[in-house]
Amino acid sequence: MKIVITGADGFIGTNLRIRLRELGHSDIVRITRETTSEQLADAVSSGDFIFHLAGVNRPKTEADFLSGNAGFTDRLCTALAASGRSAPVVMSSSTQAALDNPYGRSKLAAEERLRRYGQETGAKVYIFRLTNVFGKWARPNYNSAVATFCHNVTRGLPISVNDPAAALRLVYIDDVVEAFIKCLEMPPPPAEFVDVSPVYETTVGAVSDSIRNFAESRSSLISPPVGVGLIRALYSTYVSYLPAESFAYTVPRYGDQRGTFSEVLKTPDCGQFSYFTAYPGITRGEHYHHTKTEKFIVIRGKARFGFRHIETNERHDIFVQGGEGQIVETVPGWAHDITNVGDDELIVMLWANEIFDRSRPDTIAMKVIA
């Protein structure tokens, strides 16, 4: 299948090209601003599917709206009709097409021209009225507030929010690309417009606050819940704007005669991750909890995990060798310790189900071996 993409080097076009390549599509023709009318006609004359993503949204003059949106769409449709084929077309339009402004009118005219092509040739036409697409590789200081916020915050530059309460509707680039490709692989039934989901309903202030929190999490170590929904997509976008010299950062390390300890990551509702080391013969821990629980995994070395029930004095030992992938879990009401019983430095990662609170530590000193 030969796939033609107009606007192939833009934000959406680049993400789409890469995903198509991952799916095994190798015959992709890229139409850009440098493509001549002859090259466009030659490309669409043998194209099996067209993704029409080219457009103008920040022109120098209002006339450029019509030439860049409606005008180029007319050239594309004319070339498609002249080929004698009826290639399906996916078009990225805008919710602005419903508004009476120069950009909106130009996008509406482009939609109408594409529909006419479909009616005249019988080609399937899929029009997406997109709203505020965000994700990796969007241009900052252009048409995406999310891109601008991420670019500035990752570089320590200020961001300006005139009205934090202003409503903002967002769609994520991966969801847009997935919806486009469904039209290629599993064409939806005819409809006036095709939708992308989910559409995230939020505010400018909420988005800017989230992006600032991402930056602050490197010092606070408290990560927001970045695994699902809008925050997941925003965090991925934020990280994609980090300059290469900021890919890594350092967390505090605390050392004494026993070894070192470092908190790595904290979460508001899912506890925290840490690691520690212990020199040969060193015992760490020697306490119990009433409610707090922990999971330990030995990365390197050999450890003995000792347990003693704080009421019955029942004892239990577990020996773990690094690399075995064995998780040892602490149990409320049992004092526990970890001893390096090997010849090398012991390295252990641990997860606690809550962030350590110095005012309520739930950590009571008690030796396992009295």
PDB file of C-alpha atoms in Angstrom, residues 6 11 29 61 65 94 107 180 210 235 284 293 296 324:
ATOM      1  CA  THR A   6       0.714  15.943   3.343  1.00  0.00           C
ATOM      2  CA  PHE A  11       4.106  17.656  14.484  1.00  0.00           C
ATOM      3  CA  VAL A  29       5.404   9.506   0.281  1.00  0.00           C
ATOM      4  CA  THR A  61      -1.499  37.578   6.250  1.00  0.00           C
ATOM      5  CA  PHE A  65      -5.190  31.130   5.535  1.00  0.00           C
ATOM      6  CA  SER A  94      -9.945  21.970  13.528  1.00  0.00           C
ATOM      7  CA  LYS A 107     -10.656  25.144   7.409  1.00  0.00           C
ATOM      8  CA  PHE A 180      -6.096   8.025  12.041  1.00  0.00           C
ATOM      9  CA  SER A 210       0.983  20.001  36.680  1.00  0.00           C
ATOM     10  CA  TYR A 235       4.238  13.874  31.942  1.00  0.00           C
ATOM     11  CA  ARG A 284      20.361  -2.607  59.578  1.00  0.00           C
ATOM     12  CA  THR A 293       4.712  -2.499  55.343  1.00  0.00           C
ATOM     13  CA  PHE A 296      12.816  -5.694  50.014  1.00  0.00           C
ATOM     14  CA  GLU A 324      17.441 -14.370  42.923  1.00  0.00           C
TER      15      GLU A 324
END
